[in-house]
């Protein structure tokens, strides 16, 4: 720039006009997520939500925030932006439902070096779809254009979700007892955890992500990896309202091994039988490619189970049938036993490619 030329924000690499155009483009997407309590209008300094209109009488608010992690790198490198917004909502909404809370509204944060309106709109459309699946309203967000902070085509995402639960319906796990049954709800893939390891394997093994997967000739490997996280809210809410679930664990980083103990009271131990369900082909592929030991699989990936549901033994069959009727694939994966609070995952030789019987324990 010449010394006499006046500076503008655009000279620094930030386009206010592009940001305003994006808000106008995504307004219909937000409106499509309207629900009782929220009108999902964008443009104000904050979003409003009416708990009374949503039907609550004595609610507690529950909040969660999260991101998508390095799965975003694959989305950027392979132009696969249509699922990461669902991942973002799922990581927050699934964390609310495990406390018995119904997700009510969502806000997103989208940060980039230079706003690519086409990419941003695809991502935010995906967030709106995640909100639709979770039954929550997209009531606001922030788009930040920050040259010098990110590489040219990079962007980052964060999500913030607020839910509510009636005071007498908070899911604390206090009633979990020896003899209870652990049901697993099938995952849709890797979900949003473990991608630093996935990307390391892809680089070291020279995977051709744009070719059909070795285990599935009908689908590209990149599409298997980018499958969005399953949102379990709508299938679980009716059972939670009926008081038929004792505890829930969202299986994210740490796997079954480290997430189940988080919802257990003192004096009980979760025991998972890895022989009880077939390892998904994608998980078997990742394990074989990395020569990953079963114990490491149990604490790194979801291994086919995205949500653990703890119920009384007498309720297990009926709850499993209700969840199956709601569209879930339900697995009977373990039991609650007396013992120190923690989790044990065990399998026989050949289960998860083990050479001998194996056991992984966390917490006691």
mmCIF file of C-alpha atoms in Angstrom:
data_model
loop_
_atom_site.group_PDB
_atom_site.id
_atom_site.type_symbol
_atom_site.label_atom_id
_atom_site.label_comp_id
_atom_site.label_asym_id
_atom_site.label_seq_id
_atom_site.Cartn_x
_atom_site.Cartn_y
_atom_site.Cartn_z
ATOM 1 C CA UNK A 1 0.000 0.000 0.000
ATOM 2 C CA UNK A 2 1.097 3.561 -0.698
ATOM 3 C CA UNK A 3 1.806 5.691 2.359
ATOM 4 C CA UNK A 4 -1.069 7.983 1.431
ATOM 5 C CA UNK A 5 -3.671 5.250 0.903
ATOM 6 C CA UNK A 6 -6.166 4.940 3.779
ATOM 7 C CA UNK A 7 -6.286 1.631 5.604
ATOM 8 C CA UNK A 8 -9.439 -0.489 5.748
ATOM 9 C CA UNK A 9 -10.260 -3.760 7.466
ATOM 10 C CA UNK A 10 -10.258 -5.406 4.032
ATOM 11 C CA UNK A 11 -6.611 -4.399 3.567
ATOM 12 C CA UNK A 12 -5.845 -6.492 6.663
ATOM 13 C CA UNK A 13 -7.579 -9.480 5.084
ATOM 14 C CA UNK A 14 -11.002 -9.278 6.780
ATOM 15 C CA UNK A 15 -14.169 -8.844 4.729
ATOM 16 C CA UNK A 16 -17.116 -7.493 6.724
ATOM 17 C CA UNK A 17 -19.295 -7.755 3.629
ATOM 18 C CA UNK A 18 -18.500 -11.460 3.215
ATOM 19 C CA UNK A 19 -19.426 -12.083 6.847
ATOM 20 C CA UNK A 20 -22.728 -10.256 6.471
ATOM 21 C CA UNK A 21 -23.504 -12.180 3.301
ATOM 22 C CA UNK A 22 -22.870 -15.444 5.119
ATOM 23 C CA UNK A 23 -25.278 -14.481 7.923
ATOM 24 C CA UNK A 24 -27.962 -13.772 5.328
ATOM 25 C CA UNK A 25 -27.284 -17.104 3.609
ATOM 26 C CA UNK A 26 -27.484 -19.208 6.757
ATOM 27 C CA UNK A 27 -30.529 -17.482 8.297
ATOM 28 C CA UNK A 28 -32.946 -19.938 6.605
ATOM 29 C CA UNK A 29 -30.877 -22.848 7.919
ATOM 30 C CA UNK A 30 -31.230 -21.574 11.471
ATOM 31 C CA UNK A 31 -34.961 -20.962 11.029
ATOM 32 C CA UNK A 32 -35.374 -24.588 9.977
ATOM 33 C CA UNK A 33 -34.237 -25.643 13.475
ATOM 34 C CA UNK A 34 -37.038 -23.756 15.315
ATOM 35 C CA UNK A 35 -38.502 -25.555 18.301
ATOM 36 C CA UNK A 36 -40.727 -24.693 21.262
ATOM 37 C CA UNK A 37 -38.941 -22.001 23.246
ATOM 38 C CA UNK A 38 -36.807 -20.609 20.423
ATOM 39 C CA UNK A 39 -37.622 -18.673 17.278
ATOM 40 C CA UNK A 40 -34.074 -19.145 15.898
ATOM 41 C CA UNK A 41 -33.762 -15.593 14.518
ATOM 42 C CA UNK A 42 -30.150 -14.561 13.854
ATOM 43 C CA UNK A 43 -28.527 -11.152 13.996
ATOM 44 C CA UNK A 44 -28.885 -10.003 17.591
ATOM 45 C CA UNK A 45 -26.187 -9.812 20.218
ATOM 46 C CA UNK A 46 -27.510 -12.959 21.926
ATOM 47 C CA UNK A 47 -30.077 -15.699 21.499
ATOM 48 C CA UNK A 48 -33.158 -15.989 23.671
ATOM 49 C CA UNK A 49 -34.808 -19.170 24.904
ATOM 50 C CA UNK A 50 -38.093 -19.532 26.810
ATOM 51 C CA UNK A 51 -37.957 -22.529 29.164
ATOM 52 C CA UNK A 52 -41.624 -22.184 30.089
ATOM 53 C CA UNK A 53 -42.638 -22.340 26.433
ATOM 54 C CA UNK A 54 -40.516 -25.479 26.119
ATOM 55 C CA UNK A 55 -42.705 -27.129 28.758
ATOM 56 C CA UNK A 56 -40.399 -27.181 31.788
ATOM 57 C CA UNK A 57 -41.641 -26.477 35.304
ATOM 58 C CA UNK A 58 -38.648 -26.845 37.655
ATOM 59 C CA UNK A 59 -35.640 -27.293 35.358
ATOM 60 C CA UNK A 60 -31.920 -27.402 35.855
ATOM 61 C CA UNK A 61 -29.800 -26.124 32.998
ATOM 62 C CA UNK A 62 -26.971 -28.326 31.710
ATOM 63 C CA UNK A 63 -24.284 -26.959 29.385
ATOM 64 C CA UNK A 64 -21.637 -28.602 27.225
ATOM 65 C CA UNK A 65 -19.046 -27.413 24.741
ATOM 66 C CA UNK A 66 -16.707 -29.299 22.432
ATOM 67 C CA UNK A 67 -15.016 -29.347 19.053
ATOM 68 C CA UNK A 68 -14.395 -31.832 16.269
ATOM 69 C CA UNK A 69 -10.634 -32.220 16.707
ATOM 70 C CA UNK A 70 -8.256 -33.197 13.942
ATOM 71 C CA UNK A 71 -11.041 -34.805 11.932
ATOM 72 C CA UNK A 72 -11.323 -31.260 10.558
ATOM 73 C CA UNK A 73 -7.941 -31.694 8.855
ATOM 74 C CA UNK A 74 -9.331 -34.552 6.777
ATOM 75 C CA UNK A 75 -12.466 -32.527 6.021
ATOM 76 C CA UNK A 76 -10.328 -29.659 4.724
ATOM 77 C CA UNK A 77 -7.846 -31.813 2.816
ATOM 78 C CA UNK A 78 -10.545 -33.920 1.154
ATOM 79 C CA UNK A 79 -13.329 -31.338 0.757
ATOM 80 C CA UNK A 80 -15.662 -33.302 3.026
ATOM 81 C CA UNK A 81 -17.445 -30.556 4.982
ATOM 82 C CA UNK A 82 -21.002 -31.932 5.006
ATOM 83 C CA UNK A 83 -20.638 -34.078 8.121
ATOM 84 C CA UNK A 84 -18.418 -32.139 10.511
ATOM 85 C CA UNK A 85 -21.251 -29.914 11.733
ATOM 86 C CA UNK A 86 -23.193 -33.016 12.727
ATOM 87 C CA UNK A 87 -20.072 -34.180 14.573
ATOM 88 C CA UNK A 88 -19.927 -30.846 16.381
ATOM 89 C CA UNK A 89 -23.526 -31.001 17.560
ATOM 90 C CA UNK A 90 -23.231 -34.683 18.447
ATOM 91 C CA UNK A 91 -20.222 -34.193 20.704
ATOM 92 C CA UNK A 92 -22.198 -31.650 22.745
ATOM 93 C CA UNK A 93 -25.747 -33.039 22.566
ATOM 94 C CA UNK A 94 -24.695 -36.605 23.419
ATOM 95 C CA UNK A 95 -22.885 -35.229 26.483
ATOM 96 C CA UNK A 96 -26.108 -33.538 27.638
ATOM 97 C CA UNK A 97 -28.349 -36.565 27.207
ATOM 98 C CA UNK A 98 -26.134 -38.674 29.495
ATOM 99 C CA UNK A 99 -27.196 -36.363 32.333
ATOM 100 C CA UNK A 100 -30.844 -36.740 31.407
ATOM 101 C CA UNK A 101 -30.998 -33.310 29.772
ATOM 102 C CA UNK A 102 -32.879 -32.481 26.595
ATOM 103 C CA UNK A 103 -30.719 -30.312 24.278
ATOM 104 C CA UNK A 104 -32.526 -27.011 23.754
ATOM 105 C CA UNK A 105 -30.280 -24.640 21.854
ATOM 106 C CA UNK A 106 -26.907 -24.529 20.166
ATOM 107 C CA UNK A 107 -24.354 -21.873 19.243
ATOM 108 C CA UNK A 108 -21.375 -22.386 16.971
ATOM 109 C CA UNK A 109 -17.989 -20.705 16.570
ATOM 110 C CA UNK A 110 -16.377 -20.831 13.120
ATOM 111 C CA UNK A 111 -12.853 -19.385 12.824
ATOM 112 C CA UNK A 112 -10.730 -19.149 9.689
ATOM 113 C CA UNK A 113 -7.941 -17.205 8.020
ATOM 114 C CA UNK A 114 -10.083 -16.018 5.107
ATOM 115 C CA UNK A 115 -13.798 -16.614 4.823
ATOM 116 C CA UNK A 116 -14.742 -18.981 2.009
ATOM 117 C CA UNK A 117 -18.499 -18.478 1.973
ATOM 118 C CA UNK A 118 -19.124 -21.718 0.072
ATOM 119 C CA UNK A 119 -17.241 -23.852 2.597
ATOM 120 C CA UNK A 120 -18.658 -21.987 5.599
ATOM 121 C CA UNK A 121 -22.221 -22.398 4.359
ATOM 122 C CA UNK A 122 -21.715 -26.144 3.875
ATOM 123 C CA UNK A 123 -20.330 -26.465 7.403
ATOM 124 C CA UNK A 124 -23.127 -24.428 8.979
ATOM 125 C CA UNK A 125 -25.748 -26.320 6.983
ATOM 126 C CA UNK A 126 -24.263 -29.448 8.551
ATOM 127 C CA UNK A 127 -24.523 -27.867 12.012
ATOM 128 C CA UNK A 128 -28.179 -27.091 11.325
ATOM 129 C CA UNK A 129 -28.747 -30.717 10.292
ATOM 130 C CA UNK A 130 -27.114 -31.875 13.531
ATOM 131 C CA UNK A 131 -29.408 -29.564 15.482
ATOM 132 C CA UNK A 132 -32.405 -31.005 13.639
ATOM 133 C CA UNK A 133 -31.310 -34.526 14.563
ATOM 134 C CA UNK A 134 -30.807 -33.501 18.207
ATOM 135 C CA UNK A 135 -34.051 -31.525 18.394
ATOM 136 C CA UNK A 136 -32.328 -28.303 19.431
ATOM 137 C CA UNK A 137 -32.465 -24.829 17.914
ATOM 138 C CA UNK A 138 -29.480 -23.126 16.298
ATOM 139 C CA UNK A 139 -29.984 -19.689 17.863
ATOM 140 C CA UNK A 140 -26.685 -17.988 17.133
ATOM 141 C CA UNK A 141 -22.979 -18.216 16.588
ATOM 142 C CA UNK A 142 -19.820 -16.373 15.658
ATOM 143 C CA UNK A 143 -17.798 -16.317 12.475
ATOM 144 C CA UNK A 144 -14.252 -15.036 13.013
ATOM 145 C CA UNK A 145 -11.944 -14.166 10.140
ATOM 146 C CA UNK A 146 -8.387 -14.010 11.507
ATOM 147 C CA UNK A 147 -5.586 -13.694 8.945
ATOM 148 C CA UNK A 148 -2.262 -14.882 10.298
ATOM 149 C CA UNK A 149 -3.903 -17.072 12.921
ATOM 150 C CA UNK A 150 -4.708 -19.990 10.588
ATOM 151 C CA UNK A 151 -3.235 -21.407 7.393
ATOM 152 C CA UNK A 152 -4.939 -20.221 4.210
ATOM 153 C CA UNK A 153 -7.639 -22.906 3.860
ATOM 154 C CA UNK A 154 -7.897 -24.001 7.487
ATOM 155 C CA UNK A 155 -10.853 -23.404 9.761
ATOM 156 C CA UNK A 156 -11.733 -24.448 13.291
ATOM 157 C CA UNK A 157 -15.041 -25.217 14.953
ATOM 158 C CA UNK A 158 -16.367 -25.083 18.482
ATOM 159 C CA UNK A 159 -19.903 -25.746 19.654
ATOM 160 C CA UNK A 160 -21.864 -24.790 22.736
ATOM 161 C CA UNK A 161 -25.103 -26.510 23.682
ATOM 162 C CA UNK A 162 -27.499 -25.881 26.569
ATOM 163 C CA UNK A 163 -30.118 -28.344 27.703
ATOM 164 C CA UNK A 164 -32.532 -28.718 30.577
ATOM 165 C CA UNK A 165 -33.801 -31.489 32.797
ATOM 166 C CA UNK A 166 -36.495 -31.425 35.455
ATOM 167 C CA UNK A 167 -34.868 -31.377 38.875
ATOM 168 C CA UNK A 168 -36.252 -34.795 39.841
ATOM 169 C CA UNK A 169 -35.109 -36.396 36.561
ATOM 170 C CA UNK A 170 -31.367 -35.654 36.652
ATOM 171 C CA UNK A 171 -29.455 -38.795 35.717
ATOM 172 C CA UNK A 172 -26.844 -39.185 38.450
ATOM 173 C CA UNK A 173 -26.112 -42.925 38.263
ATOM 174 C CA UNK A 174 -26.639 -43.262 42.018
ATOM 175 C CA UNK A 175 -29.127 -46.114 41.564
ATOM 176 C CA UNK A 176 -26.741 -48.250 39.489
ATOM 177 C CA UNK A 177 -26.185 -51.558 41.293
ATOM 178 C CA UNK A 178 -24.617 -54.970 40.848
ATOM 179 C CA UNK A 179 -26.663 -57.070 38.452
ATOM 180 C CA UNK A 180 -27.586 -54.210 36.130
ATOM 181 C CA UNK A 181 -27.073 -54.757 32.419
ATOM 182 C CA UNK A 182 -24.982 -52.620 30.047
ATOM 183 C CA UNK A 183 -26.454 -52.179 26.576
ATOM 184 C CA UNK A 184 -24.408 -50.656 23.772
ATOM 185 C CA UNK A 185 -25.821 -48.482 21.001
ATOM 186 C CA UNK A 186 -23.854 -48.995 17.807
ATOM 187 C CA UNK A 187 -21.637 -46.186 16.575
ATOM 188 C CA UNK A 188 -21.643 -44.940 12.990
ATOM 189 C CA UNK A 189 -17.857 -45.146 12.687
ATOM 190 C CA UNK A 190 -14.876 -43.535 14.374
ATOM 191 C CA UNK A 191 -17.099 -40.587 15.424
ATOM 192 C CA UNK A 192 -14.817 -37.668 16.438
ATOM 193 C CA UNK A 193 -12.101 -39.226 18.575
ATOM 194 C CA UNK A 194 -8.815 -40.878 17.735
ATOM 195 C CA UNK A 195 -8.214 -38.965 14.499
ATOM 196 C CA UNK A 196 -4.673 -37.933 15.375
ATOM 197 C CA UNK A 197 -3.864 -41.662 15.353
ATOM 198 C CA UNK A 198 -5.962 -42.253 12.220
ATOM 199 C CA UNK A 199 -4.147 -39.469 10.360
ATOM 200 C CA UNK A 200 -0.766 -40.763 11.529
ATOM 201 C CA UNK A 201 -1.628 -44.233 10.216
ATOM 202 C CA UNK A 202 -2.848 -42.773 6.925
ATOM 203 C CA UNK A 203 0.454 -40.940 6.444
ATOM 204 C CA UNK A 204 2.718 -43.772 7.569
ATOM 205 C CA UNK A 205 0.875 -46.496 5.649
ATOM 206 C CA UNK A 206 0.279 -44.416 2.518
ATOM 207 C CA UNK A 207 -3.479 -44.974 2.459
ATOM 208 C CA UNK A 208 -5.262 -44.048 -0.764
ATOM 209 C CA UNK A 209 -8.246 -42.383 0.836
ATOM 210 C CA UNK A 210 -9.928 -41.744 -2.522
ATOM 211 C CA UNK A 211 -9.991 -45.472 -3.325
ATOM 212 C CA UNK A 212 -12.533 -48.060 -2.154
ATOM 213 C CA UNK A 213 -11.763 -49.321 1.337
ATOM 214 C CA UNK A 214 -9.996 -52.688 1.498
ATOM 215 C CA UNK A 215 -12.899 -53.981 3.608
ATOM 216 C CA UNK A 216 -15.689 -52.428 1.494
ATOM 217 C CA UNK A 217 -15.300 -52.147 -2.270
ATOM 218 C CA UNK A 218 -18.523 -50.122 -2.561
ATOM 219 C CA UNK A 219 -17.395 -47.142 -0.494
ATOM 220 C CA UNK A 220 -14.347 -44.888 -0.447
ATOM 221 C CA UNK A 221 -12.093 -45.094 2.604
ATOM 222 C CA UNK A 222 -12.381 -41.328 3.174
ATOM 223 C CA UNK A 223 -16.168 -41.659 3.366
ATOM 224 C CA UNK A 224 -15.885 -44.386 5.996
ATOM 225 C CA UNK A 225 -13.579 -42.184 8.052
ATOM 226 C CA UNK A 226 -15.711 -39.048 7.691
ATOM 227 C CA UNK A 227 -19.045 -40.670 8.595
ATOM 228 C CA UNK A 228 -20.645 -38.227 11.071
ATOM 229 C CA UNK A 229 -21.123 -39.062 14.739
ATOM 230 C CA UNK A 230 -24.464 -40.632 15.575
ATOM 231 C CA UNK A 231 -26.750 -38.476 17.712
ATOM 232 C CA UNK A 232 -28.641 -40.597 20.248
ATOM 233 C CA UNK A 233 -30.911 -37.924 21.751
ATOM 234 C CA UNK A 234 -34.286 -38.703 20.199
ATOM 235 C CA UNK A 235 -34.119 -42.458 20.832
ATOM 236 C CA UNK A 236 -33.130 -42.024 24.497
ATOM 237 C CA UNK A 237 -35.352 -39.148 25.614
ATOM 238 C CA UNK A 238 -38.631 -41.112 25.924
ATOM 239 C CA UNK A 239 -36.942 -43.792 28.048
ATOM 240 C CA UNK A 240 -35.292 -41.159 30.242
ATOM 241 C CA UNK A 241 -38.603 -39.393 30.812
ATOM 242 C CA UNK A 242 -40.132 -42.725 31.796
ATOM 243 C CA UNK A 243 -37.326 -43.326 34.328
ATOM 244 C CA UNK A 244 -36.269 -46.600 32.706
ATOM 245 C CA UNK A 245 -32.550 -45.816 32.349
ATOM 246 C CA UNK A 246 -30.154 -45.813 35.312
ATOM 247 C CA UNK A 247 -27.071 -44.411 33.615
ATOM 248 C CA UNK A 248 -25.583 -43.402 30.276
ATOM 249 C CA UNK A 249 -22.001 -43.020 29.070
ATOM 250 C CA UNK A 250 -21.077 -41.264 25.831
ATOM 251 C CA UNK A 251 -18.134 -43.245 24.441
ATOM 252 C CA UNK A 252 -15.637 -40.632 23.268
ATOM 253 C CA UNK A 253 -11.887 -40.246 23.918
ATOM 254 C CA UNK A 254 -10.862 -42.936 26.380
ATOM 255 C CA UNK A 255 -13.213 -45.510 24.878
ATOM 256 C CA UNK A 256 -15.436 -47.831 26.878
ATOM 257 C CA UNK A 257 -12.646 -48.359 29.355
ATOM 258 C CA UNK A 258 -12.425 -44.789 30.638
ATOM 259 C CA UNK A 259 -15.898 -43.365 29.981
ATOM 260 C CA UNK A 260 -18.056 -45.923 31.788
ATOM 261 C CA UNK A 261 -16.502 -45.311 35.239
ATOM 262 C CA UNK A 262 -17.471 -41.630 34.987
ATOM 263 C CA UNK A 263 -21.153 -42.509 35.522
ATOM 264 C CA UNK A 264 -20.765 -45.200 38.187
ATOM 265 C CA UNK A 265 -21.272 -44.760 41.943
ATOM 266 C CA UNK A 266 -18.751 -46.075 44.426
ATOM 267 C CA UNK A 267 -18.844 -49.821 45.045
ATOM 268 C CA UNK A 268 -19.661 -51.047 41.545
ATOM 269 C CA UNK A 269 -17.552 -52.046 38.550
ATOM 270 C CA UNK A 270 -18.482 -52.284 34.845
ATOM 271 C CA UNK A 271 -17.385 -55.490 33.116
ATOM 272 C CA UNK A 272 -17.480 -55.483 29.322
ATOM 273 C CA UNK A 273 -17.388 -58.707 27.290
ATOM 274 C CA UNK A 274 -15.676 -57.913 23.984
ATOM 275 C CA UNK A 275 -16.754 -61.329 22.694
ATOM 276 C CA UNK A 276 -20.388 -60.168 22.819
ATOM 277 C CA UNK A 277 -20.381 -58.213 19.552
ATOM 278 C CA UNK A 278 -18.554 -58.268 16.245
ATOM 279 C CA UNK A 279 -15.864 -55.631 15.846
ATOM 280 C CA UNK A 280 -16.850 -53.298 12.968
ATOM 281 C CA UNK A 281 -14.783 -53.770 9.823
ATOM 282 C CA UNK A 282 -13.443 -50.211 9.986
ATOM 283 C CA UNK A 283 -12.184 -50.788 13.531
ATOM 284 C CA UNK A 284 -10.600 -54.085 12.534
ATOM 285 C CA UNK A 285 -8.890 -52.306 9.625
ATOM 286 C CA UNK A 286 -7.489 -49.569 11.894
ATOM 287 C CA UNK A 287 -6.274 -52.140 14.395
ATOM 288 C CA UNK A 288 -4.584 -54.276 11.749
ATOM 289 C CA UNK A 289 -2.962 -51.295 10.036
ATOM 290 C CA UNK A 290 -1.483 -50.055 13.310
ATOM 291 C CA UNK A 291 -0.886 -53.447 14.928
ATOM 292 C CA UNK A 292 -2.806 -51.932 17.861
ATOM 293 C CA UNK A 293 -3.143 -54.133 20.923
ATOM 294 C CA UNK A 294 -6.726 -54.840 22.121
ATOM 295 C CA UNK A 295 -6.097 -52.966 25.372
ATOM 296 C CA UNK A 296 -5.130 -49.861 23.401
ATOM 297 C CA UNK A 297 -8.204 -50.187 21.184
ATOM 298 C CA UNK A 298 -10.395 -50.273 24.307
ATOM 299 C CA UNK A 299 -9.077 -46.903 25.477
ATOM 300 C CA UNK A 300 -8.682 -45.136 22.110
ATOM 301 C CA UNK A 301 -11.673 -45.915 19.868
ATOM 302 C CA UNK A 302 -15.360 -46.558 20.502
ATOM 303 C CA UNK A 303 -14.923 -50.060 18.995
ATOM 304 C CA UNK A 304 -18.449 -50.010 17.616
ATOM 305 C CA UNK A 305 -20.278 -48.690 20.696
ATOM 306 C CA UNK A 306 -21.096 -44.977 20.726
ATOM 307 C CA UNK A 307 -23.310 -44.921 23.816
ATOM 308 C CA UNK A 308 -23.531 -47.252 26.824
ATOM 309 C CA UNK A 309 -26.945 -47.629 28.480
ATOM 310 C CA UNK A 310 -27.205 -49.068 31.995
ATOM 311 C CA UNK A 311 -30.555 -50.581 32.963
ATOM 312 C CA UNK A 312 -31.982 -52.959 35.537
ATOM 313 C CA UNK A 313 -31.731 -56.580 34.401
ATOM 314 C CA UNK A 314 -35.522 -56.922 34.417
ATOM 315 C CA UNK A 315 -35.813 -53.957 32.054
ATOM 316 C CA UNK A 316 -33.020 -54.885 29.672
ATOM 317 C CA UNK A 317 -35.057 -56.744 27.073
ATOM 318 C CA UNK A 318 -37.852 -54.167 26.932
ATOM 319 C CA UNK A 319 -35.478 -51.198 26.808
ATOM 320 C CA UNK A 320 -33.440 -52.880 24.071
ATOM 321 C CA UNK A 321 -36.630 -53.446 22.071
ATOM 322 C CA UNK A 322 -37.702 -49.818 22.507
ATOM 323 C CA UNK A 323 -34.316 -48.552 21.358
ATOM 324 C CA UNK A 324 -34.328 -50.903 18.374
ATOM 325 C CA UNK A 325 -37.797 -49.624 17.521
ATOM 326 C CA UNK A 326 -36.377 -46.081 17.586
ATOM 327 C CA UNK A 327 -33.783 -47.041 14.978
ATOM 328 C CA UNK A 328 -30.795 -48.009 17.124
ATOM 329 C CA UNK A 329 -28.678 -51.114 16.727
ATOM 330 C CA UNK A 330 -28.579 -52.466 20.280
ATOM 331 C CA UNK A 331 -25.844 -54.718 21.661
ATOM 332 C CA UNK A 332 -25.758 -56.421 25.059
ATOM 333 C CA UNK A 333 -22.149 -55.693 26.012
ATOM 334 C CA UNK A 334 -21.701 -56.201 29.757
ATOM 335 C CA UNK A 335 -22.858 -56.150 33.352
ATOM 336 C CA UNK A 336 -22.390 -54.190 36.557
ATOM 337 C CA UNK A 337 -20.682 -56.074 39.379
ATOM 338 C CA UNK A 338 -19.691 -55.300 42.938
ATOM 339 C CA UNK A 339 -16.191 -53.899 43.270
ATOM 340 C CA UNK A 340 -14.100 -50.785 43.104
ATOM 341 C CA UNK A 341 -15.486 -48.135 40.757
ATOM 342 C CA UNK A 342 -13.966 -48.705 37.339
ATOM 343 C CA UNK A 343 -14.248 -50.735 34.162
ATOM 344 C CA UNK A 344 -12.771 -53.952 32.807
ATOM 345 C CA UNK A 345 -12.918 -54.933 29.142
ATOM 346 C CA UNK A 346 -11.968 -58.523 28.441
ATOM 347 C CA UNK A 347 -11.930 -60.813 25.439
ATOM 348 C CA UNK A 348 -10.859 -64.238 24.307
ATOM 349 C CA UNK A 349 -8.039 -65.162 21.962
ATOM 350 C CA UNK A 350 -8.861 -63.939 18.422
ATOM 351 C CA UNK A 351 -11.345 -61.354 19.714
ATOM 352 C CA UNK A 352 -10.077 -57.983 18.438
ATOM 353 C CA UNK A 353 -7.221 -59.959 16.812
ATOM 354 C CA UNK A 354 -5.744 -60.942 20.181
ATOM 355 C CA UNK A 355 -3.211 -63.763 20.268
ATOM 356 C CA UNK A 356 -4.409 -64.852 23.731
ATOM 357 C CA UNK A 357 -7.103 -64.076 26.273
ATOM 358 C CA UNK A 358 -6.799 -60.435 27.320
ATOM 359 C CA UNK A 359 -8.000 -57.975 29.942
ATOM 360 C CA UNK A 360 -7.866 -54.172 30.140
ATOM 361 C CA UNK A 361 -8.815 -52.410 33.379
ATOM 362 C CA UNK A 362 -9.273 -48.787 34.359
ATOM 363 C CA UNK A 363 -9.939 -47.491 37.841
ATOM 364 C CA UNK A 364 -9.821 -50.673 39.842
#
